[in-house]
Amino acid sequence: MSSLPSAPAKVPIWRDVRVLRWLFQIAVLAVVGLIIYWIWGNYQTNIERSSVQTDLRFLDNPASFTIPGNDFDQSSPVRAAFVQGFLNTIQVALVGIFFATILGTIVGIARLSKNLVVKTIAAAYVEVIRNLPLLLLLTFMNLAVVLQTFPRIEDAWKPLDLFVISNRGLAIPWFEGSAGQLSLLVLAGIVLAVIVVRLERARADKVGRPSRALLLGTLALAIVPVVGWITLGYTWTLPFVDGRGTSGGLRLDPSFFALIVALVVYTSSHIAEIVRGSILAVPRGQGEAADALALSNSQKMRIIILPQAFRVAMPALGNQYLNLIKNSSLGATISYFELTQIAQITVGNGSPAVPAFTLTLLVYLAISLFTSLFVNYFNRRLALVER
Amino acid sequence: MKKATLFVSALAVGALVLSGCAADDSSESTATTTTNNNSSSTTETAVETVSMLEAVQAAGTVRCGTRDALPGFAVLDESGEHVGFDSDFCRVIAAAVLGDASAVDMVDLETADRFTALQNGSIDVLVRNTTWTATRDGSEAATFLQPTFYDGQGMMVASDSGYSSINQMNGAVVCVAKGTTTEGNAALESSRLGLGWEVRAFDEVDLILEAFLAGQCDGWSSDVSQLTGLRSAYPDGAAALTILPEVFSKEPLGPAVLDGDTHWAQVVNWAILATIQAEEFGITSANVDSIRSSTTDVGILRFLGADVPTSDGSAVLDPGLGLPTDFAYQVVKQVGNYGEIFARHLSPLGLERGVNSLWTDGGLMYAPPYR
């Protein structure tokens, strides 16, 4: 009996791994809690002592400033200014992401080109832009390109009399009518495009011929708003120089232009590297199989390589999109009225700093989390279903 | 298994010890913050506890919130020293409180950060071209003191633009620096006159300058004193710019201190007032010594902290501000009177005394009696 290995004695509680793990976690939690409690207490006493306003009442005060390119006036509440700043940030983000993705993909593909000139130019672009600070790039775009290259409003360029280009903005022909109706028509166009693409894909699969979904979808997207607009009897207006600015058409703020160009150029250099890496991550056999099927180079890229590459690229791309959105706050330095600029101006005009900037932080956080959610959703949809 | 248990228990013990320390630390520091808080809140009720004044005297320097790029008010010279009207008022405060005009720690602040710096206690006093407004008094935890300069917002245009009044600037693009009430004032004036200005707000004066030179802005709006300073430093020469006659806001610029410390506020206030009183008495940094030794004017003797003959010998007036009795002498001797400071920094820019003259000359500069 004594030769048999004795049954393991009951582990004493101070050596029980499960208990110790719990104790350890509780201890860590307690430390974190105490630190937060201490910071919060300090904050409260200091705020109380210096009688600083901490609630959000200021959102109902009149804003007292104006926002260029907008009918927002100074008697509107601060709340409305924040909403306009939010919309302007979203506008920069959407336009920036759209063009950065396209440019980045093109440069990424070009970096893998067999043509030495194309390859070298793409490599130089990526290496130079990627290693510059964005703020510098933005300041350069504003000072050297918008302010110096574009003419003064007195000698504005008017190509074909359709555009007015000066350092006070870029004015383009635009529909005349309500923005609400226009967005409804665009929405209808999108719906139609989705239906057309689905039908065309199904037809192509059945018939066994390459689908022309992209072409037909784009047409559907464009035709509905244009036809709708014409049949509704609306017209379009051309921009013209009017005094110290322009009238008619749609005017893009010069700082908007500088900001978009800087963000697109900068982000595309990062996206290009992601695209290049993702293309290289697609197994060689896929490309060879496409060659064996006698697909053209463009078909091979479009149908075989890129869809698989984007599956790899999606998480990294999402990161770049988040960066672009957050980087858009640099527009505040060159007077683009996005969220940060609104926060800074409203604080300068009497809103309390701590709540105003806290609100701004939370809005950026919400935008970023929403973007992450969207990217994750897309990622799951694209991911290979493995069994 | 045994090893793992040992490791985990060691970790746990370590964490417990650490958490014990951290908890001690935090309770200690909460204790100290509460005592701090007590001591400063008592100043509001009982004046014998001097908080900021004591702190400044103990530190031996005044931390003065200022800036480094506004000609005339505060710029850096070749040796890195702050030079200007505001910088000199920082020195006035140091001369009064510490008897040494050079005992100043100049803290350069962005416009948008200036009140935060005051609130979090990283500066003792803010002398940075700051307009006294009701909201700032009420919501920014700032107490504004004797204005050092009565300013107003104006408009600067290119001389060859053909504008001679802001009423002609229909639909103009007006550029301003961000972080202050300038956009609000410009927007208000634009809507009052129905001019439809587009107001663009930049981070830096340098960026406005570039935009202005390139013709992106028709007008540059700011306080007239700032515009005068900027015009004097304009790359194409001061004559290329014109400041239009209209002034469309009241901008009393003065020092500000944190709310809740009346004593420190009074000290800073009297340091500023001493420069005005000295000018009224005709005392300058050049003649202060001879006046002090030769005058028989009781008012001047009191002001300079000299012996004043009384029925039973002589006495020095100590108004009980907590300042050295000769603070006014030190201020005038080391920095100068108001008129001297103005002449040194603002007259070269082409600014007139105007409303900033002494009350005896029809201006607004008036010091309560020192007795």
Short mmCIF file of N, CA, C and O in Angstrom, two decimals, chain A residues 217-256:
data_model
loop_
_atom_site.label_atom_id
_atom_site.label_comp_id
_atom_site.label_asym_id
_atom_site.label_seq_id
_atom_site.Cartn_x
_atom_site.Cartn_y
_atom_site.Cartn_z
N GLY A 217 -23.23 48.39 -64.82
CA GLY A 217 -23.53 49.00 -63.52
C GLY A 217 -23.23 50.48 -63.52
O GLY A 217 -24.03 51.30 -63.07
N THR A 218 -22.06 50.84 -64.06
CA THR A 218 -21.69 52.25 -64.12
C THR A 218 -22.69 53.04 -64.94
O THR A 218 -23.12 54.14 -64.56
N LEU A 219 -23.09 52.48 -66.08
CA LEU A 219 -24.07 53.14 -66.93
C LEU A 219 -25.37 53.38 -66.17
O LEU A 219 -25.93 54.48 -66.20
N ALA A 220 -25.83 52.34 -65.49
CA ALA A 220 -27.09 52.45 -64.75
C ALA A 220 -26.99 53.54 -63.69
O ALA A 220 -27.91 54.34 -63.49
N LEU A 221 -25.81 53.57 -63.04
CA LEU A 221 -25.58 54.54 -61.97
C LEU A 221 -25.66 55.96 -62.52
O LEU A 221 -26.20 56.86 -61.88
N ALA A 222 -25.13 56.15 -63.74
CA ALA A 222 -25.06 57.50 -64.30
C ALA A 222 -26.38 57.91 -64.94
O ALA A 222 -26.78 59.07 -64.87
N ILE A 223 -27.05 56.95 -65.60
CA ILE A 223 -28.20 57.32 -66.42
C ILE A 223 -29.37 57.81 -65.58
O ILE A 223 -30.00 58.82 -65.91
N VAL A 224 -29.65 57.12 -64.47
CA VAL A 224 -30.85 57.48 -63.71
C VAL A 224 -30.85 58.94 -63.25
O VAL A 224 -31.80 59.66 -63.52
N PRO A 225 -29.78 59.41 -62.59
CA PRO A 225 -29.83 60.81 -62.15
C PRO A 225 -29.95 61.78 -63.32
O PRO A 225 -30.73 62.74 -63.27
N VAL A 226 -29.20 61.53 -64.40
CA VAL A 226 -29.20 62.46 -65.52
C VAL A 226 -30.58 62.51 -66.17
O VAL A 226 -31.18 63.58 -66.35
N VAL A 227 -31.11 61.34 -66.49
CA VAL A 227 -32.44 61.30 -67.13
C VAL A 227 -33.49 61.88 -66.20
O VAL A 227 -34.32 62.71 -66.58
N GLY A 228 -33.43 61.47 -64.94
CA GLY A 228 -34.38 61.99 -63.96
C GLY A 228 -34.33 63.50 -63.88
O GLY A 228 -35.37 64.16 -63.87
N TRP A 229 -33.13 64.00 -63.87
CA TRP A 229 -32.96 65.44 -63.75
C TRP A 229 -33.57 66.16 -64.95
O TRP A 229 -34.29 67.15 -64.81
N ILE A 230 -33.27 65.63 -66.14
CA ILE A 230 -33.77 66.29 -67.35
C ILE A 230 -35.29 66.20 -67.41
O ILE A 230 -35.97 67.20 -67.67
N THR A 231 -35.84 65.00 -67.13
CA THR A 231 -37.30 64.87 -67.22
C THR A 231 -37.99 65.70 -66.14
O THR A 231 -39.12 66.16 -66.35
N LEU A 232 -37.37 65.91 -65.02
CA LEU A 232 -37.97 66.75 -63.99
C LEU A 232 -37.88 68.23 -64.37
O LEU A 232 -38.41 69.09 -63.69
N GLY A 233 -37.19 68.51 -65.50
CA GLY A 233 -37.17 69.87 -66.03
C GLY A 233 -36.17 70.78 -65.35
O GLY A 233 -36.29 72.00 -65.43
N TYR A 234 -35.20 70.20 -64.69
CA TYR A 234 -34.18 71.06 -64.09
C TYR A 234 -33.05 71.31 -65.07
O TYR A 234 -32.92 70.62 -66.07
N THR A 235 -32.25 72.32 -64.76
CA THR A 235 -31.12 72.63 -65.63
C THR A 235 -29.85 72.59 -64.80
O THR A 235 -29.87 72.18 -63.65
N TRP A 236 -28.80 73.02 -65.42
CA TRP A 236 -27.57 73.12 -64.67
C TRP A 236 -27.00 74.52 -64.82
O TRP A 236 -27.39 75.25 -65.72
N THR A 237 -26.14 74.88 -63.91
CA THR A 237 -25.61 76.24 -63.96
C THR A 237 -24.11 76.18 -64.16
O THR A 237 -23.44 75.25 -63.73
N LEU A 238 -23.63 77.22 -64.86
CA LEU A 238 -22.19 77.33 -65.07
C LEU A 238 -21.64 78.35 -64.09
O LEU A 238 -22.28 79.36 -63.80
N PRO A 239 -20.46 78.10 -63.56
CA PRO A 239 -19.87 79.09 -62.65
C PRO A 239 -19.31 80.28 -63.42
O PRO A 239 -18.90 80.14 -64.57
N PHE A 240 -19.36 81.44 -62.80
CA PHE A 240 -18.73 82.62 -63.40
C PHE A 240 -18.16 83.49 -62.28
O PHE A 240 -18.61 83.40 -61.13
N VAL A 241 -17.19 84.33 -62.66
CA VAL A 241 -16.56 85.20 -61.66
C VAL A 241 -17.54 86.31 -61.31
O VAL A 241 -18.12 86.94 -62.19
N ASP A 242 -17.74 86.48 -60.00
CA ASP A 242 -18.71 87.47 -59.55
C ASP A 242 -18.04 88.27 -58.44
O ASP A 242 -17.97 87.82 -57.30
N GLY A 243 -17.53 89.45 -58.79
CA GLY A 243 -16.86 90.26 -57.78
C GLY A 243 -15.60 89.58 -57.29
O GLY A 243 -14.72 89.25 -58.07
N ARG A 244 -15.54 89.34 -55.98
CA ARG A 244 -14.36 88.76 -55.39
C ARG A 244 -14.45 87.24 -55.29
O ARG A 244 -13.61 86.61 -54.65
N GLY A 245 -15.50 86.64 -55.83
CA GLY A 245 -15.63 85.20 -55.75
C GLY A 245 -16.29 84.67 -57.02
O GLY A 245 -16.19 85.29 -58.06
N THR A 246 -16.94 83.52 -56.91
CA THR A 246 -17.64 82.99 -58.06
C THR A 246 -19.10 82.77 -57.69
O THR A 246 -19.44 82.59 -56.53
N SER A 247 -19.96 82.80 -58.73
CA SER A 247 -21.36 82.46 -58.53
C SER A 247 -21.70 81.34 -59.49
O SER A 247 -21.01 81.13 -60.49
N GLY A 248 -22.80 80.64 -59.20
CA GLY A 248 -23.23 79.56 -60.08
C GLY A 248 -22.35 78.33 -59.91
O GLY A 248 -21.27 78.38 -59.35
N GLY A 249 -22.85 77.20 -60.39
CA GLY A 249 -22.08 75.97 -60.31
C GLY A 249 -21.86 75.54 -58.88
O GLY A 249 -22.55 75.97 -57.95
N LEU A 250 -20.91 74.66 -58.71
CA LEU A 250 -20.56 74.18 -57.38
C LEU A 250 -19.13 74.59 -57.11
O LEU A 250 -18.25 74.31 -57.91
N ARG A 251 -18.91 75.26 -55.97
CA ARG A 251 -17.56 75.70 -55.67
C ARG A 251 -16.92 74.79 -54.65
O ARG A 251 -17.48 74.53 -53.59
N LEU A 252 -15.76 74.28 -54.98
CA LEU A 252 -15.00 73.49 -54.01
C LEU A 252 -14.01 74.41 -53.33
O LEU A 252 -13.25 75.12 -53.99
N ASP A 253 -14.02 74.40 -52.01
CA ASP A 253 -13.14 75.24 -51.23
C ASP A 253 -11.68 74.93 -51.58
O ASP A 253 -11.32 73.77 -51.74
N PRO A 254 -10.82 75.97 -51.71
CA PRO A 254 -9.41 75.67 -52.03
C PRO A 254 -8.75 74.79 -50.98
O PRO A 254 -7.91 73.95 -51.31
N SER A 255 -9.14 74.97 -49.71
CA SER A 255 -8.52 74.15 -48.67
C SER A 255 -9.01 72.70 -48.77
O SER A 255 -8.28 71.77 -48.45
N PHE A 256 -10.26 72.52 -49.23
CA PHE A 256 -10.79 71.17 -49.46
C PHE A 256 -9.93 70.47 -50.50
O PHE A 256 -9.51 69.32 -50.34
#
